[in-house]
Tab-separated table of C-alpha atoms in Angstrom:
chain	number	residue	atom	x	y	z
A	1	MET	CA	-3.632	11.784	34.231
A	2	SER	CA	-5.508	9.036	33.521
A	3	HIS	CA	-7.281	7.779	30.311
A	4	PRO	CA	-10.836	7.219	30.667
A	5	PHE	CA	-10.689	3.994	29.084
A	6	GLU	CA	-8.035	2.669	31.627
A	7	THR	CA	-11.742	2.359	33.657
A	8	LEU	CA	-12.721	-0.269	30.896
A	9	THR	CA	-11.750	-3.601	32.733
A	10	PRO	CA	-13.101	-7.033	31.198
A	11	ASP	CA	-15.843	-6.572	33.898
A	12	LEU	CA	-17.341	-3.279	33.338
A	13	VAL	CA	-17.605	-5.071	29.500
A	14	LEU	CA	-19.646	-7.801	30.815
A	15	ASP	CA	-21.598	-5.534	33.171
A	16	ALA	CA	-22.294	-3.555	30.460
A	17	VAL	CA	-23.732	-6.112	28.454
A	18	GLU	CA	-25.645	-7.753	31.304
A	19	SER	CA	-27.236	-4.342	32.180
A	20	ILE	CA	-29.490	-4.481	29.572
A	21	GLY	CA	-30.668	-7.915	29.484
A	22	PHE	CA	-28.439	-10.501	27.826
A	23	LEU	CA	-26.768	-12.677	29.221
A	24	SER	CA	-22.296	-13.999	28.926
A	25	ASP	CA	-20.651	-16.980	29.432
A	26	ALA	CA	-17.639	-14.292	31.014
A	27	ARG	CA	-15.630	-14.940	27.934
A	28	VAL	CA	-14.246	-11.642	26.574
A	29	LEU	CA	-11.809	-10.959	23.654
A	30	ALA	CA	-10.685	-7.454	22.655
A	31	LEU	CA	-10.068	-6.915	19.378
A	32	ASN	CA	-8.024	-4.486	17.409
A	33	SER	CA	-9.417	-0.933	17.367
A	34	TYR	CA	-7.537	2.563	18.646
A	35	GLU	CA	-10.253	4.938	17.804
A	36	ASN	CA	-13.226	3.250	20.439
A	37	ARG	CA	-13.026	-0.247	22.217
A	38	VAL	CA	-13.977	-3.178	20.617
A	39	TYR	CA	-14.780	-6.321	22.323
A	40	GLN	CA	-16.304	-10.008	21.448
A	41	VAL	CA	-17.951	-11.392	24.304
A	42	GLY	CA	-19.144	-14.760	24.450
A	43	ILE	CA	-23.426	-15.126	25.312
A	44	GLU	CA	-24.938	-18.122	26.606
A	45	GLU	CA	-26.645	-20.905	24.388
A	46	SER	CA	-25.932	-18.508	21.604
A	47	GLU	CA	-23.081	-16.693	19.132
A	48	PRO	CA	-21.065	-13.777	20.881
A	49	LEU	CA	-20.996	-10.651	20.413
A	50	ILE	CA	-19.639	-7.680	19.587
A	51	ALA	CA	-20.053	-4.832	22.135
A	52	LYS	CA	-18.214	-0.973	20.546
A	53	PHE	CA	-17.252	1.321	23.388
A	54	TYR	CA	-17.756	5.016	22.131
A	55	ARG	CA	-14.721	7.478	22.723
A	56	PRO	CA	-15.811	9.677	25.730
A	57	ASP	CA	-16.508	12.984	23.803
A	58	ARG	CA	-15.634	11.992	20.278
A	59	TRP	CA	-18.989	12.289	18.475
A	60	THR	CA	-22.359	13.850	20.014
A	61	ASP	CA	-25.234	11.413	20.965
A	62	ALA	CA	-26.902	12.640	17.679
A	63	ALA	CA	-24.006	12.204	15.983
A	64	ILE	CA	-24.021	8.784	16.727
A	65	LEU	CA	-27.412	8.060	16.621
A	66	GLU	CA	-27.283	9.123	12.877
A	67	GLU	CA	-24.826	6.459	12.101
A	68	HIS	CA	-26.916	3.599	13.649
A	69	SER	CA	-29.879	5.306	11.486
A	70	PHE	CA	-27.807	5.668	8.313
A	71	THR	CA	-26.970	1.571	8.755
A	72	ALA	CA	-30.687	0.811	9.098
A	73	GLU	CA	-31.563	2.482	6.471
A	74	LEU	CA	-28.873	1.253	4.012
A	75	ALA	CA	-29.934	-2.837	5.673
A	76	GLU	CA	-33.879	-1.791	4.397
A	77	CYS	CA	-32.451	-1.401	1.363
A	78	GLU	CA	-30.656	-4.626	1.098
A	79	VAL	CA	-27.251	-2.843	1.452
A	80	PRO	CA	-25.144	-5.714	2.743
A	81	VAL	CA	-23.506	-3.810	5.684
A	82	VAL	CA	-23.121	-5.072	9.516
A	83	ALA	CA	-26.197	-3.139	11.117
A	84	PRO	CA	-26.330	-2.117	15.122
A	85	LEU	CA	-28.351	-4.599	17.162
A	86	ILE	CA	-32.066	-3.435	18.401
A	87	HIS	CA	-32.465	-4.116	21.807
A	88	ASN	CA	-35.932	-2.807	23.373
A	89	GLY	CA	-36.127	-0.149	20.829
A	90	LYS	CA	-32.453	1.027	21.333
A	91	THR	CA	-29.008	0.962	19.596
A	92	LEU	CA	-27.239	2.830	21.990
A	93	PHE	CA	-26.916	2.543	25.369
A	94	GLU	CA	-24.917	3.763	28.809
A	95	HIS	CA	-23.165	2.039	31.368
A	96	SER	CA	-20.208	3.568	34.103
A	97	GLY	CA	-20.279	6.719	31.712
A	98	PHE	CA	-19.444	5.000	28.646
A	99	ARG	CA	-21.462	4.303	25.647
A	100	PHE	CA	-21.903	0.985	23.675
A	101	THR	CA	-23.726	-0.728	20.958
A	102	LEU	CA	-24.070	-4.368	20.133
A	103	PHE	CA	-23.414	-5.738	16.901
A	104	PRO	CA	-23.893	-9.209	15.373
A	105	ARG	CA	-20.531	-11.311	14.769
A	106	ARG	CA	-19.797	-11.513	11.347
A	107	GLY	CA	-16.162	-12.730	9.952
A	108	GLY	CA	-14.832	-12.131	6.424
A	109	ARG	CA	-11.640	-11.104	4.643
A	110	ALA	CA	-10.195	-7.860	3.290
A	111	PRO	CA	-10.442	-7.469	-0.840
A	112	GLU	CA	-7.229	-8.714	-2.919
A	113	PRO	CA	-5.102	-5.702	-3.832
A	114	GLY	CA	-5.752	-5.492	-7.449
A	115	ASN	CA	-8.428	-8.313	-7.900
A	116	LEU	CA	-10.581	-6.950	-10.813
A	117	ASP	CA	-13.197	-9.538	-10.373
A	118	GLN	CA	-13.763	-7.932	-6.780
A	119	LEU	CA	-13.244	-4.707	-7.387
A	120	TYR	CA	-16.178	-4.649	-10.202
A	121	ARG	CA	-18.194	-6.320	-6.842
A	122	LEU	CA	-16.873	-3.993	-4.713
A	123	GLY	CA	-18.140	-0.841	-7.330
A	124	GLN	CA	-21.689	-2.581	-7.063
A	125	LEU	CA	-21.646	-2.905	-3.267
A	126	LEU	CA	-20.205	0.941	-2.900
A	127	GLY	CA	-23.172	2.358	-6.459
A	128	ARG	CA	-25.981	0.656	-3.612
A	129	LEU	CA	-24.098	2.607	-0.736
A	130	HIS	CA	-24.365	5.886	-2.320
A	131	ALA	CA	-27.381	5.560	-3.771
A	132	VAL	CA	-28.802	5.476	-0.275
A	133	GLY	CA	-26.140	7.831	1.013
A	134	ALA	CA	-27.422	10.697	-1.735
A	135	THR	CA	-30.923	10.753	-1.190
A	136	ARG	CA	-30.369	13.329	1.961
A	137	PRO	CA	-27.857	14.562	4.222
A	138	PHE	CA	-26.384	14.434	8.028
A	139	GLU	CA	-27.501	16.647	9.938
A	140	HIS	CA	-25.285	15.708	13.512
A	141	ARG	CA	-21.825	14.996	11.243
A	142	GLU	CA	-19.302	16.808	9.987
A	143	ALA	CA	-18.702	17.215	6.449
A	144	LEU	CA	-14.653	15.737	4.755
A	145	ALA	CA	-13.077	19.670	3.989
A	146	VAL	CA	-10.296	21.123	3.123
A	147	ASP	CA	-10.046	23.266	6.892
A	148	ASN	CA	-11.498	20.428	9.084
A	149	PHE	CA	-8.493	17.810	7.875
A	150	GLY	CA	-6.360	20.257	6.227
A	151	HIS	CA	-5.141	22.922	8.254
A	152	ALA	CA	-7.353	22.250	11.624
A	153	SER	CA	-4.590	18.793	11.283
A	154	LEU	CA	-1.606	20.910	10.429
A	155	ALA	CA	-2.430	23.111	13.530
A	156	THR	CA	-3.387	20.645	15.752
A	157	LEU	CA	0.918	19.355	14.568
A	158	LEU	CA	2.023	22.782	15.131
A	159	GLU	CA	0.576	23.973	18.272
A	160	GLY	CA	0.911	20.573	20.287
A	161	ASN	CA	4.535	20.330	19.686
A	162	PHE	CA	4.667	16.934	18.154
A	163	VAL	CA	7.128	17.932	14.906
A	164	PRO	CA	11.039	18.022	15.774
A	165	LYS	CA	12.127	21.583	15.906
A	166	SER	CA	14.955	20.268	13.295
A	167	LEU	CA	12.217	19.907	10.777
A	168	LEU	CA	9.777	21.723	11.983
A	169	PRO	CA	10.531	24.789	8.661
A	170	ALA	CA	10.747	22.180	5.946
A	171	PHE	CA	7.906	20.105	7.379
A	172	GLU	CA	5.286	23.487	8.038
A	173	SER	CA	6.760	24.702	4.622
A	174	VAL	CA	5.531	21.735	2.551
A	175	ALA	CA	2.539	21.263	4.391
A	176	ARG	CA	1.142	24.848	3.514
A	177	ASP	CA	2.342	25.158	0.164
A	178	LEU	CA	0.093	21.861	-0.150
A	179	LEU	CA	-2.873	23.199	1.490
A	180	LYS	CA	-2.763	25.623	-1.042
A	181	ARG	CA	-2.968	23.665	-4.002
A	182	VAL	CA	-5.436	21.412	-2.744
A	183	GLU	CA	-7.703	24.740	-2.011
A	184	ALA	CA	-7.342	25.418	-5.382
A	185	ILE	CA	-8.179	22.328	-6.379
A	186	TYR	CA	-10.574	21.909	-4.701
A	187	ALA	CA	-12.113	25.079	-5.765
A	188	SER	CA	-12.068	23.983	-9.475
A	189	THR	CA	-13.440	20.879	-9.214
A	190	PRO	CA	-16.923	20.600	-9.346
A	191	HIS	CA	-18.334	18.011	-6.989
A	192	LYS	CA	-21.105	17.244	-4.929
A	193	THR	CA	-21.194	15.786	-1.096
A	194	ILE	CA	-23.179	13.278	-0.232
A	195	ARG	CA	-23.591	11.271	2.874
A	196	LEU	CA	-20.758	8.361	2.632
A	197	HIS	CA	-18.606	5.737	4.577
A	198	GLY	CA	-16.057	8.245	4.729
A	199	ASP	CA	-13.230	5.730	5.629
A	200	CYS	CA	-13.511	2.890	2.869
A	201	HIS	CA	-10.606	0.991	3.285
A	202	PRO	CA	-10.145	-2.017	1.643
A	203	GLY	CA	-10.619	-3.523	6.004
A	204	ASN	CA	-13.926	-1.830	6.110
A	205	MET	CA	-15.084	-4.209	3.132
A	206	MET	CA	-15.216	-7.430	3.948
A	207	CYS	CA	-15.853	-11.372	2.273
A	208	ARG	CA	-17.786	-13.716	3.804
A	209	ASP	CA	-19.026	-16.435	1.314
A	210	GLU	CA	-18.480	-14.498	-1.269
A	211	VAL	CA	-20.274	-11.804	-0.459
A	212	PHE	CA	-18.969	-8.234	0.469
A	213	HIS	CA	-20.701	-6.359	3.153
A	214	ILE	CA	-19.649	-3.028	4.907
A	215	VAL	CA	-18.113	-2.836	7.874
A	216	ASP	CA	-17.479	0.577	10.682
A	217	LEU	CA	-19.275	3.265	9.688
A	218	ASP	CA	-18.071	5.028	12.312
A	219	ASP	CA	-16.484	8.255	10.431
A	220	CYS	CA	-19.680	7.826	7.696
A	221	ARG	CA	-19.894	12.188	6.995
A	222	MET	CA	-20.539	14.305	4.039
A	223	GLY	CA	-17.806	14.545	1.142
A	224	PRO	CA	-17.216	13.985	-2.434
A	225	ALA	CA	-18.442	10.180	-3.797
A	226	VAL	CA	-14.966	9.822	-4.726
A	227	GLN	CA	-13.524	9.580	-1.024
A	228	ASP	CA	-15.223	6.374	-0.519
A	229	LEU	CA	-13.433	4.889	-4.126
A	230	TRP	CA	-10.097	6.131	-4.451
A	231	MET	CA	-8.478	4.030	-1.281
A	232	MET	CA	-10.017	0.636	-3.548
A	233	LEU	CA	-6.988	1.431	-6.118
A	234	ALA	CA	-3.337	0.291	-5.818
A	235	GLY	CA	-0.349	0.406	-7.761
A	236	ASP	CA	1.246	2.392	-10.209
A	237	ARG	CA	-0.819	4.745	-12.598
A	238	HIS	CA	-1.486	1.783	-15.640
A	239	GLU	CA	-2.555	-0.547	-13.032
A	240	ARG	CA	-4.764	2.035	-11.055
A	241	LEU	CA	-6.194	2.841	-14.488
A	242	GLY	CA	-7.596	-1.091	-14.469
A	243	GLN	CA	-8.792	-1.134	-11.723
A	244	LEU	CA	-11.026	2.631	-11.835
A	245	ALA	CA	-12.324	0.620	-15.052
A	246	GLU	CA	-13.588	-2.497	-12.971
A	247	LEU	CA	-15.076	-0.393	-9.884
A	248	MET	CA	-16.596	2.121	-11.810
A	249	ASP	CA	-18.258	-0.467	-14.010
A	250	GLY	CA	-20.068	-2.052	-11.260
A	251	TYR	CA	-20.820	1.488	-9.199
A	252	ASN	CA	-22.891	3.098	-12.307
A	253	GLU	CA	-25.042	0.258	-12.585
A	254	PHE	CA	-26.590	1.722	-9.087
A	255	HIS	CA	-25.704	5.447	-8.970
A	256	ASP	CA	-23.658	7.763	-11.360
A	257	PHE	CA	-20.634	8.981	-10.825
A	258	ASP	CA	-19.688	12.293	-11.957
A	259	PRO	CA	-15.642	11.735	-13.701
A	260	ARG	CA	-14.851	15.192	-12.937
A	261	GLU	CA	-14.524	14.224	-9.808
A	262	LEU	CA	-11.594	11.933	-10.492
A	263	ALA	CA	-9.286	15.265	-10.124
A	264	LEU	CA	-10.132	14.728	-6.358
A	265	ILE	CA	-8.410	11.552	-5.353
A	266	GLU	CA	-4.869	13.513	-4.776
A	267	PRO	CA	-6.068	16.081	-3.142
A	268	LEU	CA	-8.180	13.905	-0.773
A	269	ARG	CA	-4.620	11.537	-0.197
A	270	ALA	CA	-2.764	15.005	0.703
A	271	LEU	CA	-5.844	15.419	3.364
A	272	ARG	CA	-6.117	12.095	4.229
A	273	LEU	CA	-1.529	12.416	5.015
A	274	LEU	CA	-2.099	15.535	7.387
A	275	HIS	CA	-5.119	13.964	9.100
A	276	TYR	CA	-3.110	10.691	10.440
A	277	SER	CA	-0.995	12.494	11.684
A	278	ALA	CA	-3.103	14.876	13.274
A	279	TRP	CA	-5.111	11.812	14.973
A	280	LEU	CA	-1.871	10.573	16.252
A	281	ALA	CA	-1.270	13.703	18.009
A	282	ARG	CA	-4.594	13.929	19.046
A	283	ARG	CA	-5.146	10.394	20.837
A	284	TRP	CA	-1.086	10.699	22.362
A	285	ASP	CA	-2.642	11.210	26.251
A	286	ASP	CA	-4.310	7.240	25.010
A	287	PRO	CA	-1.656	4.711	26.704
A	288	ALA	CA	-2.754	2.362	23.856
A	289	PHE	CA	-1.468	4.717	21.349
A	290	PRO	CA	2.691	5.441	22.773
A	291	ARG	CA	2.158	1.544	22.962
A	292	SER	CA	1.148	1.072	19.118
A	293	PHE	CA	2.935	3.546	17.500
A	294	PRO	CA	6.416	3.789	19.651
A	295	TRP	CA	7.597	5.826	15.880
A	296	PHE	CA	5.376	8.823	15.770
A	297	GLY	CA	7.321	10.617	18.778
A	298	GLN	CA	11.066	10.174	16.306
A	299	GLU	CA	12.720	12.010	14.366
A	300	ARG	CA	12.988	10.333	11.070
A	301	TYR	CA	9.041	9.732	10.889
A	302	TRP	CA	8.768	13.193	10.300
A	303	GLY	CA	11.151	13.143	8.180
A	304	ASP	CA	9.179	10.701	5.935
A	305	GLN	CA	6.303	12.248	5.934
A	306	ILE	CA	8.471	15.457	4.456
A	307	LEU	CA	9.529	13.736	2.019
A	308	ALA	CA	5.522	11.932	1.448
A	309	LEU	CA	3.973	15.712	1.584
A	310	ARG	CA	6.887	16.765	-1.238
A	311	GLU	CA	5.741	13.288	-3.346
A	312	GLN	CA	2.128	13.928	-2.744
A	313	MET	CA	2.826	18.008	-4.311
A	314	ALA	CA	4.133	16.100	-7.002
A	315	ALA	CA	1.094	14.433	-7.325
A	316	LEU	CA	-0.715	16.981	-7.807
A	317	ASP	CA	0.380	18.214	-10.945
A	318	GLU	CA	0.188	14.519	-12.338
A	319	GLU	CA	-2.629	14.317	-14.592
A	320	PRO	CA	-5.545	12.997	-12.963
A	321	LEU	CA	-7.132	9.769	-13.544
A	322	LYS	CA	-9.720	9.256	-16.390
A	323	LEU	CA	-12.667	6.478	-16.980
A	324	PHE	CA	-11.861	5.709	-20.614
């Protein structure tokens, strides 16, 4: 069966952009994106635009527009973020069955791992994001929870026969044990859910002219604040403690962080491990995925995953990071 994105040709991309009134110069550059399709489109006598075509059937229109509304809210509060362009009063458009959004082009570089000065500034930025995010909930976007990121992910992997039979008992056993521990920690850890970036890895925090700005809120959702913070940390425990201190010094200037949420870092890492494998499984019918992730179907990948889940089980038993 053909995949819907197979019909998203360069000509269709140009036609979509021109259908709402922009005149292209016929230059189209595909950018690195798997969940959606993103292109740089040249515009006559103007700066290029970034056209993002949403994966069919993933989000409802209401959920996409809620992402756009959140981004606009952040921009209105002067939080540096790349917001969708508003054209004729709209941010979401449709052409030939594809929904798409246009963005201004913004370049930049990702943070340097372990750079304490940058972590302080990233903390300030994330504190400002969460100060806005905590003012009201999402209505149309899902929350990050053990059920959807953990149990549903495991069900996808088991029911789809993605795990080699020789490794299936070991994988299922460690995954189920891991989820039991994650559920127990979640239940015993006080936390609030707020509107988050949701996928806040360093590649989504870009620096340009010494100013960091936030990109790609496609995965924004409700969840604990620490979800947007833990992926900023790298290295061994001692290094992460120093990095956390700098991150929190900046963060707490704009939004109060509940240090009890630090106990959720390793459970959230566990959920991300399972969710990532399930994401690959759910997208395996997209021809771009077997080409880009050929190792996913190999026995070695699943052996490595079993080891990673066992290591994560041990990490859950370690003392959580603390602020001093």
